[in-house]
Amino acid sequence: MKFLLLMFVLVTSTCLHAQEMSSHYQIYDIKKQKLISIDDIITDTEQADVLFFGEDHNDSIGHYLEAELFRKLHSKYPLKTALSLEMFHTDVQPELDEYLAGLISEKNFIKESRAWGNYKDYRPLIEYAKQNGLKVIAANAAIRYSNAVTLGGLKVLENFPKKSFNFLPPLPIDTAQGRYYEKFTETLGGHSMGSMKIYQTQNLWDATMAWSINKFIKANRGIKVFQLNGRFHSDEKLGTLAKLQQLNPKLKILNISSFSDESFINPNWEKFKNLGDYIIITDPTVKRSY
């Protein structure tokens, strides 16, 4: 009886929390040109291999939605759901796997996996994966490789030993031009030799995440991958998403762009139509994560 009462309280609390949070975000389907629900996105994943969620790293509503989407994906595809994260690097995949298997403590995991300072925002996803035996991909390039490229450009990777490429994509790494480069230079405030090396680092991150996802999909056919990254990496279907599509043109990919905006009450959806398949605007009055 006590167990049933506890379950009732937990379920009721979860439902009330979901209802409260629903007033702090809006989801717009670009193709259908209408507001939709999280469940509508899950329905659309029937025909998709990868679902990108481009986040603002400090958006607490966005982090809530990530956890909801992951849980709902797993509910619909219980044996076919995996998580991929920009927030962990390829060289800490063993530590991540050990924690998911219950072999090491959370304290050791956080320290030795070099978890981000706002790990609390991603913890619900990791814990859900752990509880349900789901695979998680540590997708991003390690900081030592990023720093090397920022200092010496992508060509410096040619000097690394073969074993390093257990954690890195094959060379050469394409440096995307066109719209992606324009967006990057706009963000940094103009062109310079220094910014070009930083741009090459950006391309290293994109290439590594795309390679990590594609490698996982080839080894685990039929599993749907939920990829989380900062939205610059996937907005307008550029960056990581574009590199993944180049690696595997047969993949069917859906893209969410999620961010806080002052127009939350009455957004001009036309303004954001190029960002993704789905646009999520969150309430800017809600406290940020950090």
Short mmCIF file of N, CA, C and O in Angstrom, two decimals, residues 114-221:
data_model
loop_
_atom_site.label_atom_id
_atom_site.label_comp_id
_atom_site.label_asym_id
_atom_site.label_seq_id
_atom_site.Cartn_x
_atom_site.Cartn_y
_atom_site.Cartn_z
N ARG A 114 36.13 14.53 -16.86
CA ARG A 114 36.25 15.97 -17.09
C ARG A 114 34.88 16.58 -17.43
O ARG A 114 34.72 17.33 -18.40
N ALA A 115 33.88 16.24 -16.63
CA ALA A 115 32.51 16.72 -16.87
C ALA A 115 32.47 18.25 -16.83
O ALA A 115 33.22 18.89 -16.08
N TRP A 116 31.60 18.83 -17.62
CA TRP A 116 31.44 20.27 -17.67
C TRP A 116 31.02 20.82 -16.31
O TRP A 116 30.43 20.10 -15.49
N GLY A 117 31.29 22.10 -16.09
CA GLY A 117 30.95 22.73 -14.83
C GLY A 117 29.46 22.71 -14.53
O GLY A 117 29.06 22.72 -13.37
N ASN A 118 28.64 22.69 -15.57
CA ASN A 118 27.18 22.62 -15.38
C ASN A 118 26.67 21.19 -15.59
O ASN A 118 25.58 20.98 -16.13
N TYR A 119 27.46 20.22 -15.15
CA TYR A 119 27.07 18.82 -15.32
C TYR A 119 25.68 18.53 -14.76
O TYR A 119 24.95 17.67 -15.28
N LYS A 120 25.28 19.27 -13.74
CA LYS A 120 23.95 19.04 -13.15
C LYS A 120 22.84 19.15 -14.19
O LYS A 120 21.78 18.52 -14.05
N ASP A 121 23.07 19.92 -15.25
CA ASP A 121 22.07 20.08 -16.30
C ASP A 121 21.94 18.84 -17.18
O ASP A 121 20.90 18.61 -17.79
N TYR A 122 23.02 18.05 -17.24
CA TYR A 122 23.02 16.85 -18.08
C TYR A 122 22.90 15.57 -17.26
O TYR A 122 22.68 14.48 -17.80
N ARG A 123 23.01 15.71 -15.96
CA ARG A 123 22.95 14.56 -15.07
C ARG A 123 21.66 13.75 -15.23
O ARG A 123 21.71 12.51 -15.26
N PRO A 124 20.47 14.40 -15.35
CA PRO A 124 19.26 13.60 -15.52
C PRO A 124 19.31 12.67 -16.73
O PRO A 124 18.78 11.55 -16.69
N LEU A 125 19.96 13.11 -17.80
CA LEU A 125 20.09 12.29 -19.00
C LEU A 125 21.01 11.09 -18.75
O LEU A 125 20.70 9.96 -19.12
N ILE A 126 22.13 11.36 -18.11
CA ILE A 126 23.09 10.29 -17.81
C ILE A 126 22.47 9.28 -16.85
O ILE A 126 22.60 8.05 -17.04
N GLU A 127 21.80 9.77 -15.82
CA GLU A 127 21.19 8.86 -14.85
C GLU A 127 20.07 8.03 -15.47
O GLU A 127 19.90 6.85 -15.16
N TYR A 128 19.31 8.65 -16.38
CA TYR A 128 18.24 7.91 -17.06
C TYR A 128 18.86 6.80 -17.92
O TYR A 128 18.37 5.66 -17.93
N ALA A 129 19.93 7.14 -18.63
CA ALA A 129 20.62 6.14 -19.45
C ALA A 129 21.15 5.00 -18.57
O ALA A 129 21.04 3.82 -18.93
N LYS A 130 21.71 5.35 -17.43
CA LYS A 130 22.26 4.35 -16.52
C LYS A 130 21.17 3.42 -16.00
O LYS A 130 21.34 2.19 -15.99
N GLN A 131 20.05 4.00 -15.60
CA GLN A 131 18.96 3.21 -15.04
C GLN A 131 18.32 2.28 -16.06
O GLN A 131 17.77 1.23 -15.71
N ASN A 132 18.40 2.67 -17.32
CA ASN A 132 17.71 1.91 -18.37
C ASN A 132 18.64 1.17 -19.32
O ASN A 132 18.20 0.64 -20.34
N GLY A 133 19.91 1.13 -18.99
CA GLY A 133 20.87 0.38 -19.78
C GLY A 133 21.05 0.91 -21.19
O GLY A 133 21.26 0.14 -22.14
N LEU A 134 21.01 2.25 -21.35
CA LEU A 134 21.13 2.86 -22.68
C LEU A 134 22.57 3.30 -22.93
O LEU A 134 23.28 3.71 -22.01
N LYS A 135 22.97 3.27 -24.18
CA LYS A 135 24.32 3.66 -24.54
C LYS A 135 24.40 5.17 -24.71
O LYS A 135 23.47 5.82 -25.18
N VAL A 136 25.57 5.70 -24.30
CA VAL A 136 25.83 7.14 -24.42
C VAL A 136 27.17 7.31 -25.14
O VAL A 136 28.16 6.68 -24.79
N ILE A 137 27.17 8.20 -26.13
CA ILE A 137 28.37 8.44 -26.93
C ILE A 137 29.07 9.70 -26.43
O ILE A 137 28.47 10.78 -26.40
N ALA A 138 30.32 9.56 -26.02
CA ALA A 138 31.17 10.72 -25.71
C ALA A 138 31.71 11.20 -27.06
O ALA A 138 32.64 10.62 -27.61
N ALA A 139 31.13 12.26 -27.60
CA ALA A 139 31.27 12.53 -29.03
C ALA A 139 32.33 13.54 -29.43
O ALA A 139 32.80 13.53 -30.57
N ASN A 140 32.75 14.40 -28.52
CA ASN A 140 33.54 15.57 -28.93
C ASN A 140 35.05 15.32 -28.85
O ASN A 140 35.51 14.40 -28.17
N ALA A 141 35.80 16.18 -29.52
CA ALA A 141 37.26 16.08 -29.52
C ALA A 141 37.81 16.53 -28.17
O ALA A 141 37.34 17.50 -27.58
N ALA A 142 38.82 15.81 -27.69
CA ALA A 142 39.45 16.14 -26.41
C ALA A 142 40.10 17.52 -26.47
O ALA A 142 40.56 17.96 -27.52
N ILE A 143 40.17 18.17 -25.32
CA ILE A 143 40.67 19.54 -25.24
C ILE A 143 42.11 19.64 -25.74
O ILE A 143 42.50 20.63 -26.36
N ARG A 144 42.92 18.62 -25.50
CA ARG A 144 44.33 18.68 -25.92
C ARG A 144 44.43 18.80 -27.44
O ARG A 144 45.32 19.48 -27.97
N TYR A 145 43.53 18.13 -28.17
CA TYR A 145 43.54 18.22 -29.63
C TYR A 145 43.01 19.57 -30.09
O TYR A 145 43.54 20.17 -31.02
N SER A 146 41.97 20.05 -29.41
CA SER A 146 41.42 21.37 -29.74
C SER A 146 42.47 22.46 -29.54
O SER A 146 42.64 23.34 -30.39
N ASN A 147 43.18 22.40 -28.43
CA ASN A 147 44.21 23.40 -28.15
C ASN A 147 45.33 23.36 -29.17
O ASN A 147 45.85 24.39 -29.59
N ALA A 148 45.70 22.15 -29.57
CA ALA A 148 46.77 21.99 -30.56
C ALA A 148 46.37 22.62 -31.89
O ALA A 148 47.17 23.31 -32.54
N VAL A 149 45.13 22.42 -32.30
CA VAL A 149 44.65 23.00 -33.55
C VAL A 149 44.52 24.51 -33.45
O VAL A 149 44.86 25.23 -34.40
N THR A 150 44.07 25.01 -32.32
CA THR A 150 43.96 26.46 -32.14
C THR A 150 45.32 27.13 -32.25
O THR A 150 45.44 28.24 -32.78
N LEU A 151 46.36 26.44 -31.80
CA LEU A 151 47.72 26.99 -31.87
C LEU A 151 48.37 26.78 -33.24
O LEU A 151 49.04 27.67 -33.76
N GLY A 152 48.17 25.58 -33.82
CA GLY A 152 48.91 25.24 -35.03
C GLY A 152 48.10 24.94 -36.26
O GLY A 152 48.66 24.58 -37.30
N GLY A 153 46.77 25.06 -36.18
CA GLY A 153 45.94 24.74 -37.33
C GLY A 153 45.73 23.24 -37.47
O GLY A 153 46.37 22.43 -36.79
N LEU A 154 44.85 22.86 -38.36
CA LEU A 154 44.49 21.44 -38.53
C LEU A 154 45.67 20.59 -38.99
O LEU A 154 45.72 19.39 -38.70
N LYS A 155 46.63 21.19 -39.67
CA LYS A 155 47.77 20.41 -40.17
C LYS A 155 48.58 19.80 -39.04
O LYS A 155 49.27 18.80 -39.24
N VAL A 156 48.50 20.39 -37.83
CA VAL A 156 49.26 19.87 -36.70
C VAL A 156 48.84 18.44 -36.36
O VAL A 156 49.64 17.66 -35.81
N LEU A 157 47.62 18.08 -36.68
CA LEU A 157 47.13 16.72 -36.38
C LEU A 157 47.90 15.65 -37.14
O LEU A 157 47.93 14.50 -36.73
N GLU A 158 48.52 16.03 -38.25
CA GLU A 158 49.30 15.08 -39.03
C GLU A 158 50.50 14.56 -38.25
O GLU A 158 51.06 13.50 -38.57
N ASN A 159 50.92 15.29 -37.22
CA ASN A 159 52.09 14.91 -36.42
C ASN A 159 51.75 13.98 -35.27
O ASN A 159 52.65 13.45 -34.62
N PHE A 160 50.46 13.78 -35.00
CA PHE A 160 50.05 12.93 -33.88
C PHE A 160 50.22 11.46 -34.23
O PHE A 160 50.04 11.05 -35.38
N PRO A 161 50.57 10.63 -33.23
CA PRO A 161 50.74 9.19 -33.49
C PRO A 161 49.42 8.53 -33.88
O PRO A 161 48.33 9.04 -33.59
N LYS A 162 49.54 7.37 -34.53
CA LYS A 162 48.36 6.66 -35.03
C LYS A 162 47.37 6.35 -33.92
O LYS A 162 46.16 6.37 -34.13
N LYS A 163 47.86 6.06 -32.72
CA LYS A 163 46.97 5.72 -31.60
C LYS A 163 46.03 6.87 -31.24
O LYS A 163 44.94 6.64 -30.73
N SER A 164 46.47 8.09 -31.51
CA SER A 164 45.62 9.24 -31.21
C SER A 164 44.34 9.20 -32.03
O SER A 164 43.31 9.76 -31.62
N PHE A 165 44.40 8.53 -33.18
CA PHE A 165 43.24 8.52 -34.07
C PHE A 165 42.21 7.47 -33.66
O PHE A 165 41.23 7.25 -34.38
N ASN A 166 42.44 6.85 -32.51
CA ASN A 166 41.34 6.12 -31.87
C ASN A 166 40.28 7.09 -31.37
O ASN A 166 39.13 6.72 -31.14
N PHE A 167 40.71 8.36 -31.19
CA PHE A 167 39.85 9.38 -30.62
C PHE A 167 39.57 10.54 -31.58
O PHE A 167 38.89 11.50 -31.22
N LEU A 168 40.10 10.44 -32.78
CA LEU A 168 39.98 11.54 -33.74
C LEU A 168 39.45 11.02 -35.08
O LEU A 168 39.71 9.87 -35.45
N PRO A 169 38.76 11.87 -35.83
CA PRO A 169 38.30 11.46 -37.16
C PRO A 169 39.47 11.37 -38.14
O PRO A 169 40.52 11.99 -37.91
N PRO A 170 39.30 10.65 -39.23
CA PRO A 170 40.37 10.57 -40.23
C PRO A 170 40.69 11.93 -40.84
O PRO A 170 39.83 12.80 -40.91
N LEU A 171 41.93 12.08 -41.26
CA LEU A 171 42.36 13.30 -41.95
C LEU A 171 42.20 13.10 -43.46
O LEU A 171 42.23 11.98 -43.94
N PRO A 172 42.07 14.16 -44.25
CA PRO A 172 42.00 15.56 -43.80
C PRO A 172 40.60 15.91 -43.28
O PRO A 172 39.61 15.27 -43.65
N ILE A 173 40.55 16.92 -42.44
CA ILE A 173 39.27 17.44 -41.96
C ILE A 173 38.90 18.65 -42.80
O ILE A 173 39.67 19.62 -42.88
N ASP A 174 37.77 18.58 -43.42
CA ASP A 174 37.31 19.66 -44.29
C ASP A 174 36.97 20.90 -43.47
O ASP A 174 36.32 20.80 -42.43
N THR A 175 37.45 22.05 -43.94
CA THR A 175 37.09 23.32 -43.31
C THR A 175 35.96 23.94 -44.11
O THR A 175 36.18 24.46 -45.20
N ALA A 176 34.75 23.84 -43.58
CA ALA A 176 33.56 24.30 -44.31
C ALA A 176 33.64 25.79 -44.59
O ALA A 176 33.98 26.58 -43.72
N GLN A 177 33.32 26.15 -45.82
CA GLN A 177 33.27 27.56 -46.20
C GLN A 177 31.81 27.99 -46.36
O GLN A 177 30.91 27.32 -45.88
N GLY A 178 31.58 29.09 -47.03
CA GLY A 178 30.21 29.51 -47.26
C GLY A 178 29.53 30.02 -46.01
O GLY A 178 30.13 30.72 -45.19
N ARG A 179 28.27 29.67 -45.87
CA ARG A 179 27.43 30.22 -44.81
C ARG A 179 27.99 29.95 -43.42
O ARG A 179 27.94 30.82 -42.53
N TYR A 180 28.53 28.77 -43.18
CA TYR A 180 29.02 28.43 -41.84
C TYR A 180 30.18 29.34 -41.45
O TYR A 180 30.24 29.85 -40.33
N TYR A 181 31.09 29.57 -42.40
CA TYR A 181 32.21 30.45 -42.13
C TYR A 181 31.74 31.89 -41.91
O TYR A 181 32.25 32.60 -41.05
N GLU A 182 30.75 32.31 -42.69
CA GLU A 182 30.20 33.66 -42.53
C GLU A 182 29.62 33.83 -41.12
O GLU A 182 29.85 34.86 -40.47
N LYS A 183 28.85 32.85 -40.67
CA LYS A 183 28.27 32.92 -39.33
C LYS A 183 29.35 32.99 -38.27
O LYS A 183 29.24 33.75 -37.30
N PHE A 184 30.40 32.21 -38.45
CA PHE A 184 31.48 32.17 -37.47
C PHE A 184 32.20 33.51 -37.37
O PHE A 184 32.43 34.03 -36.27
N THR A 185 32.53 34.09 -38.51
CA THR A 185 33.24 35.37 -38.49
C THR A 185 32.35 36.49 -37.96
O THR A 185 32.83 37.41 -37.31
N GLU A 186 31.06 36.41 -38.24
CA GLU A 186 30.12 37.38 -37.68
C GLU A 186 30.13 37.30 -36.15
O GLU A 186 30.11 38.32 -35.45
N THR A 187 30.17 36.08 -35.63
CA THR A 187 30.16 35.86 -34.18
C THR A 187 31.43 36.41 -33.54
O THR A 187 31.39 37.02 -32.47
N LEU A 188 32.58 36.19 -34.22
CA LEU A 188 33.86 36.65 -33.67
C LEU A 188 34.16 38.10 -33.98
O LEU A 188 35.12 38.67 -33.45
N GLY A 189 33.37 38.70 -34.87
CA GLY A 189 33.57 40.12 -35.15
C GLY A 189 34.55 40.41 -36.26
O GLY A 189 35.16 41.49 -36.29
N GLY A 190 34.76 39.47 -37.17
CA GLY A 190 35.62 39.74 -38.33
C GLY A 190 36.65 38.67 -38.59
O GLY A 190 36.79 37.71 -37.84
N HIS A 191 37.40 38.86 -39.68
CA HIS A 191 38.41 37.91 -40.12
C HIS A 191 39.77 38.25 -39.50
O HIS A 191 40.11 39.41 -39.32
N SER A 192 40.55 37.21 -39.19
CA SER A 192 41.94 37.38 -38.77
C SER A 192 42.61 36.02 -38.80
O SER A 192 41.94 34.99 -38.87
N MET A 193 43.93 35.98 -38.77
CA MET A 193 44.65 34.70 -38.76
C MET A 193 44.30 33.91 -37.52
O MET A 193 44.14 32.69 -37.56
N GLY A 194 44.16 34.61 -36.38
CA GLY A 194 43.81 33.92 -35.15
C GLY A 194 42.43 33.31 -35.21
O GLY A 194 42.22 32.17 -34.79
N SER A 195 41.49 34.06 -35.77
CA SER A 195 40.13 33.53 -35.86
C SER A 195 40.04 32.35 -36.81
O SER A 195 39.22 31.45 -36.63
N MET A 196 40.90 32.31 -37.86
CA MET A 196 40.89 31.17 -38.77
C MET A 196 41.30 29.89 -38.05
O MET A 196 40.71 28.82 -38.28
N LYS A 197 42.27 29.97 -37.16
CA LYS A 197 42.69 28.77 -36.41
C LYS A 197 41.59 28.34 -35.43
O LYS A 197 41.37 27.15 -35.23
N ILE A 198 40.91 29.31 -34.85
CA ILE A 198 39.78 28.97 -33.97
C ILE A 198 38.67 28.33 -34.80
O ILE A 198 38.02 27.37 -34.36
N TYR A 199 38.49 28.83 -36.02
CA TYR A 199 37.49 28.24 -36.92
C TYR A 199 37.86 26.80 -37.28
O TYR A 199 37.00 25.93 -37.38
N GLN A 200 39.13 26.55 -37.46
CA GLN A 200 39.58 25.19 -37.73
C GLN A 200 39.30 24.29 -36.52
O GLN A 200 38.94 23.12 -36.67
N THR A 201 39.44 24.84 -35.32
CA THR A 201 39.09 24.09 -34.11
C THR A 201 37.60 23.77 -34.10
O THR A 201 37.19 22.65 -33.75
N GLN A 202 36.79 24.73 -34.48
CA GLN A 202 35.35 24.52 -34.58
C GLN A 202 35.04 23.36 -35.54
O GLN A 202 34.21 22.50 -35.26
N ASN A 203 35.73 23.33 -36.65
CA ASN A 203 35.55 22.25 -37.62
C ASN A 203 36.03 20.91 -37.09
O ASN A 203 35.48 19.87 -37.44
N LEU A 204 37.07 20.94 -36.25
CA LEU A 204 37.53 19.71 -35.59
C LEU A 204 36.43 19.16 -34.70
O LEU A 204 36.14 17.95 -34.71
N TRP A 205 35.80 20.04 -33.90
CA TRP A 205 34.70 19.59 -33.04
C TRP A 205 33.58 18.98 -33.88
O TRP A 205 33.07 17.90 -33.58
N ASP A 206 33.19 19.70 -34.93
CA ASP A 206 32.11 19.21 -35.80
C ASP A 206 32.46 17.86 -36.41
O ASP A 206 31.64 16.93 -36.41
N ALA A 207 33.67 17.75 -36.95
CA ALA A 207 34.08 16.52 -37.62
C ALA A 207 34.15 15.36 -36.63
O ALA A 207 33.76 14.23 -36.95
N THR A 208 34.62 15.63 -35.42
CA THR A 208 34.74 14.57 -34.42
C THR A 208 33.37 14.08 -33.97
O THR A 208 33.13 12.87 -33.86
N MET A 209 32.45 15.01 -33.73
CA MET A 209 31.10 14.59 -33.31
C MET A 209 30.40 13.82 -34.43
O MET A 209 29.75 12.79 -34.16
N ALA A 210 30.53 14.30 -35.66
CA ALA A 210 29.91 13.60 -36.79
C ALA A 210 30.49 12.19 -36.95
O ALA A 210 29.75 11.22 -37.14
N TRP A 211 31.80 12.09 -36.84
CA TRP A 211 32.48 10.80 -36.95
C TRP A 211 32.07 9.86 -35.82
O TRP A 211 31.81 8.67 -36.04
N SER A 212 31.96 10.39 -34.60
CA SER A 212 31.56 9.57 -33.45
C SER A 212 30.16 9.00 -33.64
O SER A 212 29.90 7.81 -33.39
N ILE A 213 29.23 9.85 -34.09
CA ILE A 213 27.86 9.40 -34.30
C ILE A 213 27.79 8.36 -35.41
O ILE A 213 27.15 7.31 -35.27
N ASN A 214 28.46 8.65 -36.51
CA ASN A 214 28.41 7.73 -37.65
C ASN A 214 29.04 6.39 -37.33
O ASN A 214 28.52 5.33 -37.72
N LYS A 215 30.14 6.41 -36.60
CA LYS A 215 30.80 5.17 -36.19
C LYS A 215 29.87 4.34 -35.32
O LYS A 215 29.77 3.11 -35.49
N PHE A 216 29.17 5.00 -34.41
CA PHE A 216 28.23 4.30 -33.53
C PHE A 216 27.08 3.70 -34.33
O PHE A 216 26.69 2.55 -34.12
N ILE A 217 26.54 4.47 -35.25
CA ILE A 217 25.40 3.99 -36.05
C ILE A 217 25.80 2.79 -36.90
O ILE A 217 25.02 1.82 -37.04
N LYS A 218 27.00 2.80 -37.45
CA LYS A 218 27.47 1.66 -38.25
C LYS A 218 27.60 0.40 -37.40
O LYS A 218 27.36 -0.71 -37.88
N ALA A 219 27.97 0.58 -36.14
CA ALA A 219 28.14 -0.57 -35.25
C ALA A 219 26.84 -0.98 -34.57
O ALA A 219 26.76 -2.08 -33.99
N ASN A 220 25.84 -0.13 -34.61
CA ASN A 220 24.57 -0.38 -33.91
C ASN A 220 23.40 -0.03 -34.82
O ASN A 220 22.64 0.90 -34.56
N ARG A 221 23.27 -0.75 -35.89
CA ARG A 221 22.26 -0.42 -36.90
C ARG A 221 20.85 -0.49 -36.32
O ARG A 221 20.53 -1.39 -35.55
#
